[in-house]
């Protein structure tokens, strides 16, 4: 990440103290000397993290026990058949349990008040030995506020909530099946190179309806496996009352969304993915919460605080949502237990943390350009309470399952976000390379092909912090939403509806679109990071944007779906993009460029529109020129030997023009070119990306 030279003030004594307190801070400062003036900031963060961890150890018996809050909070069946209930409601005057089991008498089962705002209730078993609260019955927590108001609430720890018919609010359903799902398959090992298929269960069918966990398991998982993705990032799983929020306005943090099916069916989905060797990440939203109070976390105990900051600090003005008080002991218990719940109960293999920028700064990233000046990442604008929570969450995840993966969605470029906690970092494994999709959209919107700047493309794809891993992507769900356009739509627009048949000749628009769609993906995959992400359907150039049912579209599901059947139709050109995506992923699996050191770029020629680089022993060559092809073009390489084409965007099976003979052998000579010791001559047609492999070198 580019940065201006920091002008912080750090004396030799302060630097020495920081190095003494943070075990591996010297390594971080060796990698980036510009961070030296901010060594006391890393020291303070690390000491606060350790103090919090030690306090949890002294007061709760350690983070392992602390993160099991879901084992006591909420409602639980006891071994004797009775019921144990516990809540944290510091602002309540009284707490009661009601539901089907007591004919909705609001006050017949009062909780006993404990210290620190906690309340508990034990209900002895029935003499008949039958279940007091059967599986599937409805419950509510009744809160008597300090003002005397009676409030009906869903427990923050509820494991299942659902909405019946036309009801506006969700009901809390006691989930306690006689035969819970038993996992059959072990978790896969952490992938060498992460290839993520960003997925939304609800839109995964071509039909205009909400698809199910079952549908995804049976119909989409095999596609993901066939395409060569080794990881799924699941969106909109944590329960959210408003479908069109895309899962980002959470109402019940421990409940898997009931609109797609039951908790057991989600467990089957994860287990089936594991049987295919696919890692499953959860899109976790701990950056904010829905303002709903009837079926959400807001105003749970009748106050505007409880889980959130009170007053203006507790509101996100842009998202119209509530903000957690990360310094609160019980909020830490709630959020860390939530992390553990999804790992243990559902078998998820890690998380993509949403809205990390909003968490880390008091300004939540609003109105901030983030120029790269290091002062933007330190000082009073940083919410260190949130940073400490993120450090604790990463510590917990990797302590429980060392092969787990955590990904940060951060647009700010916070240094050391993906550095180990022992270096003073936050401990994430990866960050999303969020500048890359913006660059592609900008090029397609604002520039003619012949005016694309090769150096600028390379800079955007390679501009990342050394040894902090990035997930590169040409587009994600953000670019698919209504109001924006996917890359395919920017490239081909309305012609996607009329000119994608193989029975008709290429039009200039479709030809350009299909060729650039593949090239953009390949160069992003190969040069942009240590992982790769694609949003479901975009691999084959999904022809429509994404728009959830809402008042503005008459509650239509027409655009809340994925038309996978288009890529199965042999008469349509969508199959070519799908084939290319599959073979690109499978070649990466074989050659491992995502896990290799960052590429060496030997050429970015503005006039010729050529980019060439080497990574993982492969030679990548791209000709972005709209019309010029080059015969005997000299390209530098690090090794002598015989090269052959192993992937070519111009191949017939990818909708190309088949201008390259894959039987051709290219011999590199010890002729220095572009700072490489050897070079070879290649024919490079216009609008083509290709990969050459030295067949004389051992794999």
XYZ file of C-alpha atoms in Angstrom:
699
model
C 0.000 0.000 0.000
C 1.492 3.338 -1.005
C 1.946 5.822 1.793
C 3.473 9.192 2.333
C 6.402 9.364 4.732
C 4.989 9.485 8.234
C 5.771 12.514 10.351
C 4.991 10.964 13.717
C 7.131 11.493 16.767
C 8.641 8.497 18.523
C 11.725 8.806 20.706
C 14.368 6.094 20.892
C 13.184 5.274 24.422
C 9.557 4.956 23.295
C 10.603 2.745 20.386
C 12.662 0.523 22.695
C 9.714 0.202 25.106
C 7.376 -0.763 22.296
C 9.826 -3.358 20.974
C 10.112 -4.803 24.483
C 6.337 -5.103 24.926
C 5.316 -6.446 21.495
C 7.122 -9.750 20.836
C 7.556 -9.487 17.058
C 7.109 -5.758 16.455
C 10.681 -5.592 15.155
C 9.637 -7.796 12.233
C 6.758 -5.474 11.311
C 9.012 -2.400 11.468
C 11.644 -4.201 9.392
C 9.018 -4.864 6.698
C 7.771 -1.264 6.834
C 10.174 1.231 8.465
C 7.626 4.045 7.881
C 5.634 2.559 10.772
C 8.411 3.264 13.324
C 6.972 6.633 14.443
C 3.762 4.792 15.348
C 5.404 2.033 17.407
C 3.719 3.333 20.612
C 0.302 2.877 18.943
C 1.066 -0.781 18.221
C 2.394 -1.134 21.763
C -0.779 0.322 23.275
C -3.065 -1.857 21.123
C -1.111 -5.002 21.926
C -1.023 -4.250 25.667
C -4.777 -3.578 25.703
C -5.394 -6.845 23.855
C -3.295 -8.748 26.393
C -4.912 -6.987 29.350
C -8.375 -7.875 28.065
C -7.329 -11.474 27.469
C -5.854 -11.662 30.985
C -8.988 -10.111 32.508
C -11.099 -12.724 30.728
C -8.776 -15.364 32.167
C -9.026 -14.034 35.720
C -12.778 -13.370 35.729
C -14.173 -16.011 33.376
C -11.638 -18.839 33.385
C -10.234 -17.992 29.953
C -11.473 -17.099 26.492
C -12.382 -20.729 25.793
C -15.004 -20.661 28.546
C -15.947 -17.017 27.926
C -16.799 -17.738 24.274
C -19.299 -20.450 25.217
C -21.962 -17.960 26.286
C -24.561 -19.713 24.136
C -24.307 -22.757 26.431
C -25.907 -20.851 29.321
C -27.576 -17.740 27.882
C -30.897 -18.143 26.124
C -33.150 -21.141 26.838
C -31.794 -24.656 27.430
C -33.219 -28.061 28.232
C -31.590 -29.536 31.331
C -30.644 -33.173 31.835
C -33.585 -33.580 34.255
C -36.040 -32.305 31.618
C -36.349 -28.875 33.216
C -35.487 -25.578 31.602
C -32.636 -23.166 32.365
C -32.915 -19.617 31.040
C -30.527 -16.695 31.277
C -30.426 -13.170 29.854
C -28.417 -9.983 30.188
C -30.785 -7.040 30.537
C -29.110 -4.404 32.731
C -31.798 -1.779 32.099
C -34.767 -4.020 32.952
C -36.864 -3.797 36.115
C -38.185 -7.318 35.635
C -37.716 -10.230 33.189
C -40.183 -13.066 32.463
C -40.534 -16.000 30.076
C -43.757 -16.662 28.230
C -44.934 -18.698 25.260
C -47.080 -21.559 24.068
C -45.988 -23.586 27.106
C -47.818 -21.321 29.602
C -50.639 -20.072 27.356
C -48.805 -16.763 26.980
C -49.219 -15.698 30.608
C -46.669 -12.867 30.667
C -45.727 -12.953 34.345
C -46.036 -16.558 35.566
C -42.328 -17.321 35.125
C -40.209 -14.445 36.505
C -36.413 -14.477 36.217
C -34.287 -13.947 39.307
C -32.013 -10.898 39.237
C -28.261 -11.604 39.464
C -25.231 -9.313 39.577
C -24.027 -7.316 36.576
C -27.427 -7.035 34.899
C -27.930 -10.774 34.471
C -31.177 -12.638 35.058
C -31.795 -16.376 35.366
C -34.744 -18.749 35.574
C -35.010 -22.453 36.281
C -38.297 -24.202 35.519
C -38.491 -27.740 36.960
C -39.596 -30.612 34.726
C -43.182 -31.767 34.428
C -44.120 -34.717 36.600
C -45.249 -36.503 33.429
C -41.649 -36.306 32.167
C -42.924 -34.735 28.942
C -41.018 -31.749 27.571
C -41.965 -28.502 29.231
C -41.175 -26.495 26.091
C -41.386 -28.826 23.078
C -39.305 -28.369 19.944
C -41.006 -25.933 17.578
C -43.034 -24.045 20.187
C -43.023 -20.247 20.385
C -41.393 -18.215 23.159
C -40.902 -14.583 24.150
C -38.906 -12.789 26.818
C -41.051 -10.228 28.615
C -39.236 -7.116 29.832
C -40.637 -4.691 32.370
C -38.734 -1.471 31.754
C -37.810 1.049 34.396
C -40.645 3.251 33.160
C -43.078 0.366 33.727
C -43.577 -0.446 30.048
C -44.119 -4.131 29.191
C -42.039 -5.227 26.174
C -42.133 -8.549 24.313
C -38.699 -9.489 23.020
C -36.850 -12.282 21.220
C -33.838 -13.526 23.162
C -30.573 -12.243 21.652
C -29.404 -15.872 21.865
C -32.389 -17.350 19.961
C -31.251 -20.183 17.682
C -34.175 -20.054 15.264
C -36.702 -17.392 14.314
C -39.215 -17.406 11.500
C -42.023 -15.323 10.082
C -45.448 -16.809 9.466
C -47.584 -15.784 6.504
C -47.937 -12.031 6.134
C -46.673 -11.254 9.638
C -44.327 -8.280 9.776
C -42.324 -9.515 12.757
C -40.418 -12.714 13.303
C -41.382 -15.300 15.930
C -38.875 -16.997 18.216
C -39.161 -20.761 17.775
C -37.586 -23.073 20.354
C -35.201 -25.223 18.289
C -34.472 -28.498 20.063
C -34.917 -31.381 17.572
C -34.885 -34.973 18.845
C -32.397 -35.943 16.145
C -30.076 -33.024 15.392
C -27.918 -33.245 12.265
C -24.678 -35.164 12.803
C -21.701 -34.116 10.691
C -20.224 -36.943 8.640
C -17.211 -35.276 7.054
C -14.138 -33.623 8.524
C -13.172 -30.047 7.740
C -10.933 -29.656 4.687
C -7.369 -28.467 5.128
C -6.741 -24.766 4.531
C -6.409 -24.288 0.753
C -2.989 -23.448 -0.628
C -4.546 -20.822 -2.889
C -7.977 -19.513 -1.927
C -10.517 -19.436 -4.791
C -13.765 -18.097 -3.344
C -17.265 -18.434 -4.792
C -19.288 -15.664 -3.132
C -22.775 -17.119 -2.722
C -26.297 -16.173 -1.683
C -28.607 -19.135 -1.107
C -31.840 -17.210 -1.692
C -31.002 -16.117 -5.242
C -29.348 -19.381 -6.320
C -32.291 -20.643 -8.387
C -33.376 -19.444 -11.852
C -36.955 -19.361 -10.578
C -38.414 -16.121 -9.237
C -38.551 -17.219 -5.615
C -36.366 -17.650 -2.535
C -34.245 -20.754 -3.053
C -33.537 -23.181 -0.211
C -30.510 -24.663 1.527
C -31.557 -27.983 -0.040
C -31.605 -26.458 -3.526
C -28.135 -24.985 -3.029
C -26.766 -28.277 -1.715
C -28.138 -30.345 -4.587
C -27.790 -27.936 -7.501
C -25.175 -25.276 -6.804
C -22.485 -27.114 -4.834
C -21.734 -29.477 -7.768
C -21.343 -26.444 -10.053
C -18.942 -24.779 -7.622
C -16.875 -27.952 -7.434
C -16.837 -28.322 -11.226
C -15.742 -24.688 -11.651
C -12.665 -25.326 -9.517
C -13.510 -23.103 -6.559
C -12.258 -24.472 -3.242
C -14.084 -22.057 -0.946
C -17.607 -20.675 -0.599
C -18.317 -17.367 1.104
C -21.924 -17.514 2.251
C -23.835 -14.249 2.445
C -27.077 -13.421 4.253
C -27.060 -16.465 6.564
C -27.349 -14.652 9.901
C -31.054 -13.846 10.271
C -32.187 -10.522 8.850
C -35.798 -9.398 8.771
C -35.412 -7.336 5.588
C -34.479 -9.580 2.642
C -33.398 -6.637 0.474
C -30.693 -5.694 3.008
C -28.629 -8.509 1.404
C -28.131 -9.896 4.909
C -26.436 -6.794 6.298
C -29.120 -5.710 8.808
C -28.950 -8.569 11.311
C -31.835 -9.094 13.710
C -30.929 -12.479 15.286
C -27.208 -13.176 15.453
C -27.359 -16.838 16.501
C -30.156 -17.836 14.101
C -29.523 -19.178 10.598
C -31.979 -17.531 8.233
C -35.232 -19.500 8.210
C -36.311 -18.160 4.806
C -34.059 -20.815 3.177
C -34.936 -23.731 5.467
C -33.987 -25.204 8.830
C -30.719 -25.128 10.794
C -30.295 -28.837 10.091
C -30.476 -28.201 6.344
C -27.776 -25.545 6.580
C -25.586 -28.004 8.490
C -26.138 -30.547 5.704
C -25.073 -27.918 3.145
C -21.817 -27.196 4.998
C -21.152 -30.904 5.544
C -21.750 -31.695 1.864
C -19.360 -28.906 0.847
C -16.755 -30.423 3.173
C -17.262 -33.807 1.508
C -16.240 -32.109 -1.766
C -13.138 -30.597 -0.168
C -14.681 -27.120 -0.182
C -13.975 -24.666 2.653
C -17.024 -22.667 3.806
C -16.760 -19.097 5.136
C -19.561 -17.127 6.758
C -20.144 -13.466 5.992
C -20.265 -12.273 9.600
C -21.744 -8.859 10.417
C -20.422 -7.566 13.734
C -20.010 -4.006 12.489
C -23.608 -2.996 13.240
C -27.118 -4.367 13.879
C -30.650 -3.736 12.686
C -32.678 -1.040 14.443
C -35.589 -3.493 14.816
C -36.640 -3.865 18.442
C -39.669 -6.193 18.143
C -37.567 -8.931 16.527
C -34.027 -7.541 16.817
C -31.403 -6.661 19.390
C -32.249 -2.960 19.632
C -33.866 -1.701 22.864
C -33.798 -5.263 24.240
C -33.990 -4.162 27.872
C -36.011 -1.015 27.159
C -32.970 1.266 26.983
C -31.103 2.562 23.943
C -27.861 1.123 25.307
C -27.577 -2.523 26.470
C -25.610 -4.008 23.528
C -24.991 -0.625 21.872
C -23.555 2.781 22.610
C -26.152 5.153 23.982
C -26.969 8.363 22.144
C -25.546 9.476 18.767
C -22.448 7.252 19.082
C -24.721 4.208 18.972
C -26.177 5.055 15.550
C -24.707 4.650 12.080
C -26.173 7.553 10.139
C -25.523 6.134 6.679
C -26.722 2.584 7.375
C -29.519 3.602 9.781
C -28.425 0.896 12.208
C -27.071 0.431 15.746
C -23.392 0.286 16.722
C -22.005 -2.139 19.302
C -20.260 -0.989 22.479
C -17.129 -3.119 21.979
C -15.667 -2.159 25.359
C -18.637 -3.725 27.201
C -17.844 -7.037 28.894
C -21.143 -8.657 27.980
C -20.999 -7.372 24.396
C -17.577 -9.026 24.081
C -19.059 -12.252 25.468
C -21.972 -12.029 23.023
C -19.878 -11.357 19.908
C -17.075 -13.820 20.709
C -19.640 -16.492 21.555
C -21.365 -15.726 18.263
C -18.092 -16.345 16.407
C -17.649 -19.644 18.198
C -21.277 -20.689 17.652
C -20.977 -20.580 13.856
C -17.689 -22.494 13.979
C -18.871 -25.188 16.369
C -22.585 -25.579 15.675
C -22.549 -25.221 11.888
C -18.991 -26.229 11.027
C -18.013 -23.027 9.232
C -14.293 -22.767 8.476
C -13.883 -19.059 9.061
C -15.335 -15.662 8.324
C -15.398 -12.693 6.029
C -15.846 -9.785 8.459
C -18.144 -7.183 6.960
C -17.730 -3.442 7.487
C -14.312 -3.562 9.150
C -13.569 0.025 8.066
C -16.705 1.211 9.843
C -15.635 -0.629 12.991
C -12.066 0.629 13.152
C -12.738 4.372 12.968
C -15.030 6.679 14.901
C -15.869 8.367 11.591
C -16.814 4.910 10.168
C -15.061 5.784 6.909
C -17.772 8.269 5.993
C -16.433 11.188 3.945
C -12.877 9.830 4.129
C -10.718 9.527 1.011
C -7.871 7.592 2.738
C -4.971 9.111 0.846
C -2.430 6.695 2.303
C -0.930 9.112 4.830
C -0.102 6.913 7.816
C -1.550 9.462 10.242
C -5.005 8.414 9.000
C -4.559 5.001 10.666
C -3.547 6.187 14.127
C -4.673 8.704 16.700
C -8.030 9.696 18.114
C -10.055 8.815 14.991
C -9.297 5.108 15.566
C -11.808 3.142 17.661
C -9.365 1.013 19.619
C -12.182 -0.794 21.444
C -13.285 -2.210 18.088
C -9.685 -3.012 17.114
C -9.193 -4.957 20.353
C -12.410 -6.888 19.661
C -11.174 -7.802 16.165
C -7.837 -8.947 17.623
C -9.691 -11.092 20.188
C -11.951 -12.548 17.480
C -8.983 -13.486 15.281
C -7.157 -14.924 18.284
C -10.185 -17.051 19.201
C -10.832 -18.323 15.667
C -7.232 -19.409 15.121
C -6.919 -20.831 18.633
C -9.957 -23.062 18.123
C -9.187 -24.092 14.550
C -5.677 -23.198 13.329
C -6.725 -23.850 9.713
C -9.560 -21.315 9.946
C -9.564 -18.339 7.598
C -10.509 -14.730 8.368
C -10.954 -12.063 5.700
C -11.353 -8.330 6.379
C -13.502 -6.040 4.270
C -11.525 -2.827 4.695
C -11.326 0.007 2.221
C -8.979 2.157 4.314
C -5.758 0.171 3.953
C -5.079 -0.037 7.705
C -1.411 -1.179 8.078
C -0.854 -4.513 9.853
C -4.526 -5.506 9.536
C -3.319 -8.850 8.158
C -0.181 -9.090 10.268
C 0.059 -11.488 13.228
C -1.115 -10.205 16.596
C 2.378 -10.933 17.937
C 3.654 -8.189 15.591
C 1.034 -5.752 16.864
C -1.257 -6.548 13.931
C -4.975 -7.322 13.977
C -4.502 -10.961 12.929
C -6.625 -11.351 9.778
C -5.442 -13.856 7.166
C -6.573 -11.832 4.145
C -8.013 -8.476 3.183
C -10.204 -7.751 0.167
C -8.407 -5.850 -2.615
C -11.278 -3.402 -2.975
C -9.536 -0.990 -5.363
C -9.328 -3.571 -8.180
C -13.027 -3.780 -9.183
C -13.254 0.017 -8.992
C -10.368 0.266 -11.462
C -12.009 -2.055 -14.010
C -15.313 -0.207 -13.773
C -13.507 3.123 -14.180
C -11.677 1.911 -17.304
C -14.870 0.591 -18.896
C -16.873 3.712 -18.023
C -14.389 6.472 -18.755
C -11.808 5.340 -21.323
C -11.637 3.986 -24.860
C -9.780 0.667 -25.113
C -6.830 2.278 -26.882
C -6.474 4.746 -23.981
C -6.193 2.157 -21.206
C -3.030 2.752 -19.195
C -1.072 -0.483 -18.747
C 1.079 0.918 -15.943
C -1.997 2.033 -14.042
C -3.586 -1.422 -14.369
C -0.412 -3.106 -13.125
C -0.063 -0.613 -10.259
C -3.636 -1.258 -9.080
C -3.191 -5.030 -9.265
C 0.147 -5.090 -7.432
C -0.307 -2.241 -4.924
C -0.568 -4.192 -1.693
C 1.327 -4.353 1.565
C 4.229 -6.774 1.559
C 3.339 -10.106 3.225
C -0.254 -9.032 3.937
C -2.399 -11.312 1.801
C -5.110 -9.934 -0.469
C -8.196 -11.445 -2.063
C -8.328 -10.088 -5.618
C -11.578 -9.811 -7.541
C -12.744 -8.201 -10.747
C -16.263 -7.832 -9.334
C -18.260 -8.987 -6.314
C -21.896 -8.697 -5.263
C -21.393 -4.930 -4.923
C -21.011 -4.529 -8.678
C -23.983 -6.807 -9.413
C -26.530 -4.731 -7.495
C -29.155 -2.661 -9.243
C -27.881 0.863 -9.782
C -24.510 -0.520 -10.821
C -23.519 -2.870 -13.623
C -21.563 -6.102 -13.781
C -18.482 -6.185 -16.007
C -20.448 -8.202 -18.562
C -23.124 -5.520 -18.634
C -20.580 -2.704 -18.968
C -19.010 -4.609 -21.850
C -22.062 -5.896 -23.718
C -25.153 -4.268 -22.255
C -28.429 -4.932 -24.143
C -26.734 -7.097 -26.787
C -26.483 -9.837 -24.153
C -30.200 -10.408 -24.708
C -30.046 -10.573 -28.502
C -26.598 -11.573 -29.766
C -25.337 -14.382 -27.499
C -26.466 -17.212 -29.805
C -23.726 -19.286 -31.451
C -25.962 -19.486 -34.533
C -25.368 -15.801 -35.284
C -22.042 -14.142 -36.177
C -20.114 -12.206 -33.573
C -21.056 -8.561 -33.359
C -18.197 -6.172 -32.505
C -19.762 -5.519 -29.078
C -20.151 -9.205 -28.136
C -16.719 -10.119 -29.516
C -15.020 -7.357 -27.508
C -17.077 -8.178 -24.420
C -16.325 -11.891 -24.393
C -12.598 -11.417 -25.009
C -12.113 -8.658 -22.405
C -14.277 -10.463 -19.819
C -11.812 -13.370 -19.856
C -8.694 -11.179 -19.954
C -9.836 -9.015 -17.036
C -10.517 -12.099 -14.924
C -7.277 -13.830 -15.800
C -4.985 -10.874 -15.098
C -6.856 -10.147 -11.838
C -6.584 -13.813 -10.797
C -2.902 -14.057 -11.660
C -1.532 -10.669 -10.612
C -3.950 -9.187 -8.081
C -3.460 -11.127 -4.859
C -2.982 -14.302 -2.866
C -6.634 -15.323 -3.221
C -9.384 -14.795 -5.793
C -13.113 -14.136 -5.448
C -16.042 -14.320 -7.854
C -19.716 -13.596 -7.188
C -22.037 -16.411 -8.204
C -23.097 -16.279 -11.853
C -20.627 -13.581 -12.832
C -18.204 -16.247 -14.048
C -20.403 -16.777 -17.117
C -21.348 -13.118 -17.551
C -24.749 -13.220 -15.877
C -26.991 -11.082 -18.102
C -28.943 -9.259 -15.416
C -28.251 -7.194 -12.329
C -29.398 -8.128 -8.847
C -32.410 -6.489 -7.249
C -34.293 -7.916 -4.282
C -38.060 -7.672 -3.983
C -39.006 -4.278 -2.518
C -41.665 -1.610 -2.863
C -39.743 0.096 -5.657
C -40.031 -2.959 -7.939
C -43.479 -4.173 -6.836
C -41.912 -6.892 -4.654
C -40.624 -8.692 -7.755
C -38.222 -11.657 -7.582
C -37.390 -11.385 -11.298
C -33.897 -10.012 -10.634
C -33.313 -11.861 -7.346
C -32.192 -15.056 -9.075
C -29.272 -16.593 -10.972
C -29.910 -17.995 -14.448
C -27.510 -20.930 -14.384
C -29.508 -22.616 -17.140
C -28.019 -20.122 -19.627
C -24.561 -21.632 -19.281
C -25.975 -25.143 -19.806
C -27.427 -24.157 -23.192
C -25.016 -25.221 -25.947
C -26.537 -22.679 -28.317
C -25.560 -19.718 -26.124
C -22.135 -18.118 -25.733
C -22.366 -17.957 -21.934
C -20.890 -21.474 -21.899
C -17.599 -20.113 -23.280
C -17.065 -17.797 -20.300
C -18.040 -20.598 -17.908
C -15.552 -22.994 -19.550
C -12.782 -20.424 -19.296
C -13.468 -19.713 -15.616
C -13.347 -23.441 -14.843
C -10.068 -24.042 -16.683
C -8.451 -20.915 -15.197
C -9.227 -22.153 -11.668
C -8.087 -25.683 -12.395
C -4.797 -24.457 -13.847
C -4.226 -22.402 -10.695
C -4.910 -25.530 -8.634
C -2.212 -27.324 -10.626
C 0.365 -24.511 -10.742
C -0.363 -22.597 -7.518
C 0.225 -18.994 -8.535
C -1.965 -17.643 -5.715
C 0.341 -19.174 -3.116
C 3.500 -18.131 -4.987
C 5.407 -14.906 -4.274
C 4.119 -11.774 -5.957
C 4.698 -11.647 -9.726
C 7.666 -10.023 -11.432
C 6.293 -7.667 -14.091
C 8.789 -7.362 -16.950
C 6.707 -5.317 -19.371
C 3.881 -2.780 -19.345
C 4.156 -1.188 -22.786
C 1.747 1.699 -23.293
C 1.971 1.902 -27.074
C 1.706 -1.826 -27.710
C -0.773 -2.365 -24.811
C 1.273 -5.374 -23.681
C 1.631 -6.579 -20.081
C 3.994 -9.491 -19.311
C 4.912 -11.008 -15.964
C 6.128 -14.213 -14.336
C 4.662 -15.969 -11.350
C 4.863 -19.564 -10.071
C 7.184 -20.479 -12.946
C 4.608 -19.393 -15.540
C 4.891 -16.643 -18.145
C 1.741 -14.505 -18.482
C 1.303 -12.287 -21.568
C -1.611 -9.921 -22.240
C -2.281 -7.860 -25.366
C -5.028 -5.342 -24.569
C -4.716 -3.590 -27.919
C -8.122 -3.513 -29.664
C -6.676 -4.126 -33.153
C -2.915 -4.741 -33.238
C -1.464 -8.249 -33.236
C 2.271 -8.876 -32.973
C 4.386 -11.481 -34.761
C 7.651 -12.550 -33.107
C 7.148 -10.289 -30.102
C 10.088 -10.583 -27.711
C 9.169 -11.292 -24.085
C 11.621 -11.607 -21.211
C 11.756 -14.665 -18.961
C 13.896 -15.898 -16.122
C 14.739 -19.339 -17.497
C 16.006 -20.998 -20.681
C 14.070 -23.897 -22.159
C 11.068 -24.971 -24.175
C 7.700 -23.246 -23.507
C 4.196 -24.300 -24.460
C 0.821 -22.580 -24.162
C -1.190 -23.926 -21.208
C -4.066 -21.422 -21.246
C -5.225 -19.111 -24.005
C -8.251 -16.800 -23.888
C -8.435 -17.024 -27.706
C -9.125 -20.788 -27.733
C -12.284 -21.922 -29.539
C -13.769 -23.547 -26.419
C -13.705 -20.127 -24.739
C -15.389 -18.260 -27.596
C -12.063 -17.075 -29.010
C -10.810 -16.921 -32.592
C -8.341 -19.807 -32.311
C -5.400 -17.828 -33.704
C -2.760 -19.650 -31.653
C -1.533 -23.177 -32.326
C -1.115 -24.928 -28.978
C 1.298 -27.425 -30.524
C 3.788 -24.618 -31.132
C 6.949 -24.815 -29.065
C 8.661 -21.598 -28.009
C 12.366 -21.734 -27.148
C 13.841 -19.103 -24.875
C 17.410 -17.958 -25.512
C 19.965 -16.455 -23.145
C 19.229 -13.066 -24.651
C 18.596 -10.445 -21.980
C 15.353 -8.480 -22.374
C 13.454 -6.173 -19.972
C 15.809 -7.021 -17.089
C 15.244 -10.777 -17.543
C 18.223 -13.036 -18.372
C 16.404 -14.859 -21.185
C 13.734 -14.120 -23.778
C 11.568 -15.752 -26.414
C 9.583 -14.705 -29.480
C 5.795 -15.112 -29.394
C 2.894 -14.377 -31.698
C 0.401 -12.313 -29.655
C -2.973 -11.604 -31.304
C -4.962 -8.555 -30.245
C -7.206 -8.866 -27.165
C -5.602 -12.059 -25.914
C -4.267 -13.294 -22.587
C -2.119 -16.397 -22.533
C -0.023 -18.424 -20.141
C 3.160 -20.222 -21.199
C 4.858 -22.904 -19.152
C 8.459 -24.016 -19.399
C 8.046 -27.739 -20.084
C 11.764 -28.346 -19.467
C 11.404 -27.209 -15.867
C 10.202 -29.680 -13.188
C 6.653 -28.988 -11.953
